[in-house]
GROMACS .gro file of C-alpha atoms in nm:
model
  269
    1MET     CA    1 -16.567   2.588   0.699
    2THR     CA    2 -16.769   2.276   0.656
    3ASP     CA    3 -16.623   1.929   0.686
    4VAL     CA    4 -16.637   1.864   0.312
    5ARG     CA    5 -16.470   2.199   0.248
    6LYS     CA    6 -16.184   2.083   0.463
    7VAL     CA    7 -16.158   1.755   0.263
    8ILE     CA    8 -16.149   1.958  -0.068
    9THR     CA    9 -15.874   2.181   0.074
   10LEU     CA   10 -15.681   1.886   0.192
   11ASN     CA   11 -15.689   1.724  -0.137
   12ARG     CA   12 -15.578   2.032  -0.320
   13LEU     CA   13 -15.280   2.059  -0.065
   14ARG     CA   14 -15.199   1.690  -0.151
   15ALA     CA   15 -15.183   1.771  -0.518
   16GLN     CA   16 -14.979   2.085  -0.455
   17MET     CA   17 -14.720   1.878  -0.270
   18LEU     CA   18 -14.685   1.626  -0.572
   19ASP     CA   19 -14.428   1.687  -0.845
   20GLU     CA   20 -14.616   1.643  -1.177
   21THR     CA   21 -14.307   1.496  -1.347
   22ILE     CA   22 -14.285   1.226  -1.080
   23SER     CA   23 -14.642   1.173  -0.974
   24PRO     CA   24 -14.861   1.294  -1.255
   25ALA     CA   25 -15.144   1.049  -1.187
   26GLN     CA   26 -15.176   1.113  -0.824
   27LYS     CA   27 -15.154   1.486  -0.868
   28LYS     CA   28 -15.449   1.472  -1.127
   29TYR     CA   29 -15.650   1.238  -0.904
   30TYR     CA   30 -15.648   1.481  -0.606
   31LEU     CA   31 -15.721   1.781  -0.816
   32ASP     CA   32 -16.005   1.602  -0.995
   33LEU     CA   33 -16.139   1.466  -0.661
   34ALA     CA   34 -16.144   1.805  -0.511
   35GLN     CA   35 -16.324   1.948  -0.814
   36TRP     CA   36 -16.580   1.672  -0.809
   37LEU     CA   37 -16.654   1.718  -0.444
   38GLU     CA   38 -16.715   2.087  -0.501
   39GLN     CA   39 -16.988   1.999  -0.752
   40GLN     CA   40 -17.176   1.772  -0.516
   41ASN     CA   41 -17.443   1.886  -0.279
   42ILE     CA   42 -17.281   1.740   0.037
   43GLN     CA   43 -17.169   1.894   0.360
   44THR     CA   44 -16.977   1.638   0.579
   45ALA     CA   45 -16.675   1.415   0.540
   46GLU     CA   46 -16.899   1.111   0.593
   47GLU     CA   47 -17.117   1.209   0.318
   48ALA     CA   48 -16.821   1.260   0.092
   49THR     CA   49 -16.693   0.914   0.182
   50HIS     CA   50 -17.035   0.756   0.102
   51SER     CA   51 -17.072   0.956  -0.220
   52ILE     CA   52 -16.752   0.838  -0.396
   53ARG     CA   53 -16.814   0.466  -0.307
   54ASN     CA   54 -16.962   0.390  -0.643
   55THR     CA   55 -16.731   0.611  -0.857
   56PRO     CA   56 -16.391   0.572  -0.996
   57TYR     CA   57 -16.258   0.794  -0.710
   58TYR     CA   58 -16.316   0.515  -0.454
   59ASP     CA   59 -15.992   0.317  -0.547
   60GLY     CA   60 -15.862   0.591  -0.769
   61ALA     CA   61 -15.571   0.681  -0.520
   62ALA     CA   62 -15.439   0.336  -0.526
   63LEU     CA   63 -15.473   0.308  -0.907
   64ALA     CA   64 -15.281   0.653  -0.941
   65LYS     CA   65 -15.014   0.549  -0.710
   66GLU     CA   66 -14.959   0.227  -0.913
   67LEU     CA   67 -14.962   0.417  -1.233
   68ASP     CA   68 -14.700   0.660  -1.112
   69GLY     CA   69 -14.482   0.368  -1.005
   70ILE     CA   70 -14.487   0.227  -1.349
   71HIS     CA   71 -14.427   0.580  -1.489
   72LEU     CA   72 -14.112   0.611  -1.303
   73ARG     CA   73 -14.005   0.263  -1.425
   74ILE     CA   74 -14.062   0.361  -1.774
   75LYS     CA   75 -13.857   0.674  -1.726
   76ALA     CA   76 -13.580   0.481  -1.560
   77ALA     CA   77 -13.568   0.217  -1.836
   78ARG     CA   78 -13.553   0.493  -2.098
   79GLU     CA   79 -13.267   0.670  -1.930
   80LEU     CA   80 -13.079   0.338  -1.883
   81GLY     CA   81 -13.130   0.256  -2.242
   82PHE     CA   82 -13.342  -0.054  -2.184
   83LYS     CA   83 -13.577  -0.020  -2.470
   84ASP     CA   84 -13.742  -0.359  -2.441
   85VAL     CA   85 -13.813  -0.287  -2.065
   86GLU     CA   86 -13.945   0.054  -2.139
   87GLU     CA   87 -14.184  -0.100  -2.389
   88LEU     CA   88 -14.298  -0.378  -2.155
   89TYR     CA   89 -14.376  -0.118  -1.881
   90THR     CA   90 -14.550   0.104  -2.127
   91LYS     CA   91 -14.786  -0.185  -2.214
   92ARG     CA   92 -14.831  -0.258  -1.841
   93TYR     CA   93 -14.925   0.113  -1.793
   94ASP     CA   94 -15.181   0.113  -2.075
   95LYS     CA   95 -15.339  -0.206  -1.964
   96LEU     CA   96 -15.364  -0.086  -1.597
   97LEU     CA   97 -15.523   0.244  -1.718
   98SER     CA   98 -15.775   0.060  -1.943
   99LYS     CA   99 -15.864  -0.242  -1.725
  100GLY     CA  100 -15.842  -0.095  -1.384
  101LEU     CA  101 -15.688  -0.201  -1.061
  102LYS     CA  102 -15.909  -0.494  -0.971
  103GLU     CA  103 -15.911  -0.670  -1.307
  104TYR     CA  104 -15.548  -0.623  -1.408
  105ALA     CA  105 -15.332  -0.568  -1.100
  106PHE     CA  106 -15.434  -0.880  -0.923
  107SER     CA  107 -15.431  -1.105  -1.234
  108GLN     CA  108 -15.189  -1.370  -1.347
  109GLU     CA  109 -15.116  -1.140  -1.658
  110TRP     CA  110 -14.989  -0.878  -1.413
  111ILE     CA  111 -14.759  -1.142  -1.232
  112ASP     CA  112 -14.628  -1.269  -1.567
  113GLY     CA  113 -14.564  -0.921  -1.690
  114TYR     CA  114 -14.362  -0.844  -1.382
  115ASN     CA  115 -14.152  -1.164  -1.397
  116GLN     CA  116 -14.083  -1.094  -1.775
  117ALA     CA  117 -13.964  -0.733  -1.691
  118GLN     CA  118 -13.733  -0.889  -1.415
  119LYS     CA  119 -13.575  -1.133  -1.657
  120LEU     CA  120 -13.516  -0.850  -1.905
  121ILE     CA  121 -13.364  -0.617  -1.638
  122THR     CA  122 -13.135  -0.904  -1.509
  123ARG     CA  123 -13.014  -0.982  -1.858
  124HIS     CA  124 -12.919  -0.625  -1.922
  125LEU     CA  125 -12.742  -0.605  -1.588
  126GLN     CA  126 -12.557  -0.923  -1.675
  127GLU     CA  127 -12.443  -0.767  -1.999
  128LYS     CA  128 -12.333  -0.445  -1.825
  129GLU     CA  129 -12.130  -0.637  -1.571
  130ILE     CA  130 -11.961  -0.855  -1.848
  131PHE     CA  131 -11.898  -0.548  -2.053
  132ALA     CA  132 -11.737  -0.381  -1.757
  133ARG     CA  133 -11.517  -0.679  -1.701
  134ILE     CA  134 -11.403  -0.683  -2.070
  135PHE     CA  135 -11.310  -0.320  -2.044
  136CYS     CA  136 -11.124  -0.347  -1.712
  137ASN     CA  137 -10.918  -0.642  -1.820
  138TYR     CA  138 -10.841  -0.465  -2.154
  139VAL     CA  139 -10.707  -0.167  -1.949
  140ARG     CA  140 -10.505  -0.394  -1.716
  141ILE     CA  141 -10.354  -0.568  -2.018
  142ALA     CA  142 -10.269  -0.238  -2.176
  143ILE     CA  143 -10.102  -0.081  -1.874
  144ILE     CA  144  -9.960  -0.352  -1.649
  145PRO     CA  145  -9.606  -0.444  -1.748
  146GLU     CA  146  -9.570  -0.753  -1.503
  147GLN     CA  147  -9.615  -1.068  -1.728
  148LYS     CA  148  -9.784  -1.273  -1.453
  149GLN     CA  149 -10.066  -1.010  -1.390
  150ARG     CA  150 -10.107  -0.961  -1.764
  151GLN     CA  151 -10.159  -1.330  -1.829
  152GLU     CA  152 -10.417  -1.335  -1.542
  153SER     CA  153 -10.594  -1.042  -1.716
  154ILE     CA  154 -10.589  -1.218  -2.049
  155LYS     CA  155 -10.741  -1.514  -1.884
  156ASN     CA  156 -11.009  -1.309  -1.723
  157LEU     CA  157 -11.079  -1.144  -2.062
  158ASN     CA  158 -11.137  -1.473  -2.218
  159LYS     CA  159 -11.364  -1.577  -1.945
  160ALA     CA  160 -11.576  -1.247  -1.984
  161LEU     CA  161 -11.600  -1.298  -2.368
  162GLU     CA  162 -11.712  -1.652  -2.303
  163ASP     CA  163 -11.984  -1.543  -2.054
  164LEU     CA  164 -12.103  -1.275  -2.305
  165GLU     CA  165 -12.143  -1.552  -2.565
  166LYS     CA  166 -12.352  -1.765  -2.322
  167LEU     CA  167 -12.596  -1.471  -2.321
  168ASP     CA  168 -12.626  -1.509  -2.696
  169VAL     CA  169 -12.508  -1.159  -2.754
  170SER     CA  170 -12.197  -1.040  -2.929
  171PHE     CA  171 -11.942  -0.767  -2.835
  172SER     CA  172 -12.004  -0.590  -3.152
  173GLU     CA  173 -12.374  -0.563  -3.061
  174LEU     CA  174 -12.293  -0.403  -2.721
  175VAL     CA  175 -12.049  -0.148  -2.861
  176CYS     CA  176 -12.315  -0.029  -3.107
  177ASN     CA  177 -12.514   0.086  -2.811
  178LYS     CA  178 -12.412   0.407  -2.633
  179VAL     CA  179 -12.547   0.272  -2.307
  180PHE     CA  180 -12.245   0.039  -2.299
  181THR     CA  181 -11.992   0.257  -2.458
  182GLN     CA  182 -12.063   0.536  -2.202
  183LEU     CA  183 -11.942   0.299  -1.931
  184THR     CA  184 -11.586   0.319  -2.066
  185MET     CA  185 -11.579   0.708  -2.011
  186THR     CA  186 -11.300   0.715  -2.273
  187THR     CA  187 -11.230   0.939  -2.573
  188GLU     CA  188 -11.353   0.850  -2.924
  189ASP     CA  189 -10.999   0.739  -3.018
  190GLY     CA  190 -10.968   0.545  -2.693
  191LEU     CA  191 -11.297   0.364  -2.760
  192LYS     CA  192 -11.187   0.286  -3.112
  193HIS     CA  193 -10.865   0.140  -2.993
  194PHE     CA  194 -11.059  -0.063  -2.731
  195ILE     CA  195 -11.287  -0.205  -2.995
  196ASP     CA  196 -11.010  -0.286  -3.234
  197PHE     CA  197 -10.822  -0.463  -2.957
  198ILE     CA  198 -11.111  -0.680  -2.854
  199GLU     CA  199 -11.207  -0.779  -3.215
  200LYS     CA  200 -10.857  -0.864  -3.296
  201PHE     CA  201 -10.828  -1.067  -2.973
  202GLN     CA  202 -11.145  -1.246  -3.044
  203LYS     CA  203 -11.018  -1.353  -3.389
  204SER     CA  204 -10.660  -1.466  -3.286
  205GLY     CA  205 -10.673  -1.516  -2.906
  206ILE     CA  206 -10.342  -1.350  -2.890
  207VAL     CA  207 -10.236  -1.023  -2.728
  208VAL     CA  208  -9.988  -0.840  -2.956
  209ASP     CA  209  -9.753  -0.614  -2.765
  210THR     CA  210  -9.691  -0.299  -2.926
  211LYS     CA  211  -9.533  -0.125  -2.628
  212ASP     CA  212  -9.187  -0.155  -2.464
  213ARG     CA  213  -9.262  -0.320  -2.128
  214ASP     CA  214  -8.932  -0.191  -1.981
  215GLN     CA  215  -9.024   0.155  -2.083
  216LEU     CA  216  -9.361   0.121  -1.916
  217LYS     CA  217  -9.207   0.005  -1.595
  218LYS     CA  218  -8.982   0.303  -1.593
  219GLU     CA  219  -9.276   0.533  -1.659
  220GLN     CA  220  -9.475   0.377  -1.366
  221LYS     CA  221  -9.172   0.428  -1.140
  222ARG     CA  222  -9.131   0.785  -1.242
  223ILE     CA  223  -9.500   0.854  -1.169
  224GLY     CA  224  -9.477   0.681  -0.829
  225GLN     CA  225  -9.179   0.882  -0.723
  226TRP     CA  226  -9.348   1.209  -0.831
  227ALA     CA  227  -9.662   1.122  -0.646
  228LYS     CA  228  -9.460   1.059  -0.323
  229LYS     CA  229  -9.265   1.388  -0.371
  230ASN     CA  230  -9.590   1.588  -0.421
  231ALA     CA  231  -9.820   1.392  -0.184
  232SER     CA  232  -9.906   1.701   0.028
  233LYS     CA  233 -10.011   1.897  -0.281
  234LEU     CA  234 -10.227   1.609  -0.405
  235MET     CA  235 -10.403   1.591  -0.071
  236ASP     CA  236 -10.470   1.962  -0.059
  237VAL     CA  237 -10.624   1.933  -0.410
  238GLY     CA  238 -10.825   1.634  -0.308
  239LYS     CA  239 -10.975   1.845  -0.024
  240LEU     CA  240 -11.115   2.102  -0.269
  241GLU     CA  241 -11.311   1.821  -0.462
  242GLN     CA  242 -11.690   1.844  -0.420
  243TRP     CA  243 -11.897   1.534  -0.432
  244ASN     CA  244 -12.252   1.537  -0.585
  245ARG     CA  245 -12.533   1.307  -0.481
  246ALA     CA  246 -12.828   1.161  -0.661
  247SER     CA  247 -13.179   1.278  -0.598
  248CYS     CA  248 -13.368   0.939  -0.568
  249ILE     CA  249 -13.731   0.843  -0.590
  250ALA     CA  250 -13.853   0.566  -0.354
  251VAL     CA  251 -14.108   0.345  -0.541
  252PRO     CA  252 -14.291   0.068  -0.369
  253SER     CA  253 -14.156  -0.260  -0.500
  254GLU     CA  254 -14.390  -0.467  -0.699
  255ASN     CA  255 -14.290  -0.782  -0.501
  256SER     CA  256 -14.391  -0.600  -0.173
  257VAL     CA  257 -14.057  -0.652   0.010
  258GLY     CA  258 -13.958  -0.287   0.015
  259TYR     CA  259 -13.876  -0.009  -0.219
  260ASP     CA  260 -13.702   0.046  -0.546
  261PHE     CA  261 -13.479   0.359  -0.545
  262ILE     CA  262 -13.463   0.532  -0.876
  263ALA     CA  263 -13.211   0.796  -0.926
  264MET     CA  264 -13.372   1.081  -1.116
  265LYS     CA  265 -13.112   1.355  -1.128
  266GLU     CA  266 -12.792   1.464  -0.979
  267VAL     CA  267 -12.788   1.750  -0.722
  268LYS     CA  268 -12.513   1.949  -0.567
  269GLY     CA  269 -12.415   1.871  -0.223
   0.00000   0.00000   0.00000
């Protein structure tokens, strides 16, 4: 086997090890390079290195790796429901593909695009964090009978709604997006009750009690006593629980300080 044949075989092995759904550009690069080398009249690895110097294959591996990194970010943004982030990364992908690594990846336009994406992501994460606070305090208000703790939750709910207003986004906008409503993990009726509660609270600033607090206290006490009585059974059931884990992809961070870990799918474990 000649040196160049070994190089061809190595590139095909590299392509074989890459998942097309995760690294499509890199997989294509190594397959194309192997095919191109087969078509050249060269025998040694040194000749192969020299022959690709003035071809797109010379920096093609770096370009393909960067394209795959953006590809994963597009996919992650889509799954998270960040449409504006997905659109921005799609534009970055297309520009990198058309302009190339040297012209685009080291330009101010590239840096500006990265900063813009970070701002959008930060904003969406802030929205999610505030929405979670709104829902958590709603739940506390609904189930906690102690007046002092309820008042604290009402105060926190007010603060969360104020923080949302500072972002110039309304609660009604967020609940129209399933990305946010899925965070509640509640039923359709439960979600409707949550939305109605918050909308009424925003209008009046008052929490109207519709439940008997004394009855709620009795119910909590009853559940607590039952849990103590059946503690051993609960522990046995807990031991049967199986936890899953996420299969993650490590993508080199654009700011060169490490890796971004993107959860692609849940796997049994």
